[in-house]
Amino acid sequence: GVDVEDESAKLEEGELLMEVMEAREAVEEVEDEEGLRAVREENDGRIAKSIGVLEECFRKRDLGRAKEEAVRLRYWVNVEESIIGWEKGSGGGMNHH
């Protein structure tokens, strides 16, 4: 098996981490359900793209790239969890419900 936790430290982080920070900030700044829907759609697209990359990597047996993409997907799933938290009233810096 591949330890995704260890690999996250090795991932070229600069651009990805900026993207993740911006996505989390977008969730925190959402003020209503419509804004949340737009943020969710954007993140769903990121997740779908990562899954597509992973499928391609496994088809080509490119485990090194798959490992990197699994880390990327983990970040996007964490953003999704922030979106779910917003819906439950615990997202962002304030209680929305």
C-alpha positions as semicolon CSV with decimal commas, in nm:
position;residue;x (nm);y (nm);z (nm)
1;G;0,000;0,000;0,000
2;V;0,092;0,363;-0,040
3;D;0,092;0,589;0,266
4;V;-0,083;0,903;0,145
5;E;-0,009;1,081;0,475
6;D;0,368;1,053;0,420
7;E;0,340;1,154;0,058
8;S;0,157;1,477;0,137
9;A;0,481;1,617;0,276
10;K;0,660;1,534;-0,050
11;L;0,400;1,681;-0,284
12;E;0,501;1,993;-0,467
13;E;0,282;2,209;-0,250
14;G;0,311;2,573;-0,354
15;E;0,041;2,611;-0,615
16;L;-0,184;2,339;-0,474
17;L;-0,175;2,479;-0,122
18;M;-0,261;2,825;-0,252
19;E;-0,556;2,676;-0,442
20;V;-0,672;2,487;-0,133
21;M;-0,641;2,796;0,088
22;E;-0,843;2,997;-0,163
23;A;-1,111;2,726;-0,177
24;R;-1,137;2,712;0,203
25;E;-1,154;3,091;0,216
26;A;-1,435;3,085;-0,040
27;V;-1,630;2,848;0,187
28;E;-1,572;3,073;0,487
29;E;-1,692;3,379;0,294
30;V;-2,017;3,220;0,172
31;E;-2,316;3,413;0,297
32;D;-2,609;3,213;0,160
33;E;-2,717;2,885;0,005
34;E;-2,672;3,019;-0,349
35;G;-2,311;3,113;-0,279
36;L;-2,253;2,774;-0,123
37;R;-2,394;2,603;-0,431
38;A;-2,141;2,782;-0,653
39;V;-1,852;2,689;-0,423
40;R;-1,973;2,328;-0,408
41;E;-2,000;2,304;-0,789
42;E;-1,646;2,432;-0,829
43;N;-1,512;2,186;-0,573
44;D;-1,715;1,898;-0,719
45;G;-1,538;1,974;-1,047
46;R;-1,199;1,952;-0,875
47;I;-1,291;1,619;-0,719
48;A;-1,416;1,482;-1,052
49;K;-1,097;1,596;-1,224
50;S;-0,881;1,425;-0,961
51;I;-1,080;1,104;-0,992
52;G;-1,035;1,116;-1,369
53;V;-0,660;1,166;-1,330
54;L;-0,645;0,874;-1,086
55;E;-0,836;0,649;-1,325
56;E;-0,593;0,738;-1,603
57;C;-0,292;0,680;-1,376
58;F;-0,415;0,335;-1,278
59;R;-0,487;0,248;-1,642
60;K;-0,129;0,343;-1,728
61;R;0,006;0,187;-1,405
62;D;0,163;0,523;-1,316
63;L;0,162;0,474;-0,940
64;G;0,392;0,769;-0,870
65;R;0,150;1,012;-1,031
66;A;-0,146;0,831;-0,874
67;K;0,010;0,881;-0,533
68;E;0,042;1,256;-0,594
69;E;-0,313;1,280;-0,723
70;A;-0,448;1,088;-0,423
71;V;-0,298;1,356;-0,199
72;R;-0,457;1,627;-0,415
73;L;-0,794;1,450;-0,395
74;R;-0,763;1,431;-0,017
75;Y;-0,731;1,810;-0,004
76;W;-1,043;1,855;-0,217
77;V;-1,238;1,611;0,000
78;N;-1,133;1,817;0,303
79;V;-1,276;2,126;0,131
80;E;-1,596;1,929;0,070
81;E;-1,611;1,854;0,443
82;S;-1,588;2,230;0,510
83;I;-1,883;2,281;0,275
84;I;-2,082;2,017;0,462
85;G;-1,987;2,189;0,788
86;W;-2,121;2,519;0,654
87;E;-2,450;2,350;0,573
88;K;-2,473;2,217;0,928
89;G;-2,411;2,563;1,068
90;S;-2,050;2,513;1,171
91;G;-1,870;2,629;0,858
92;G;-1,670;2,945;0,822
93;G;-1,592;3,171;1,109
94;M;-1,952;3,211;1,217
95;N;-2,267;3,014;1,276
96;H;-2,480;3,035;0,962
97;H;-2,801;2,876;1,093
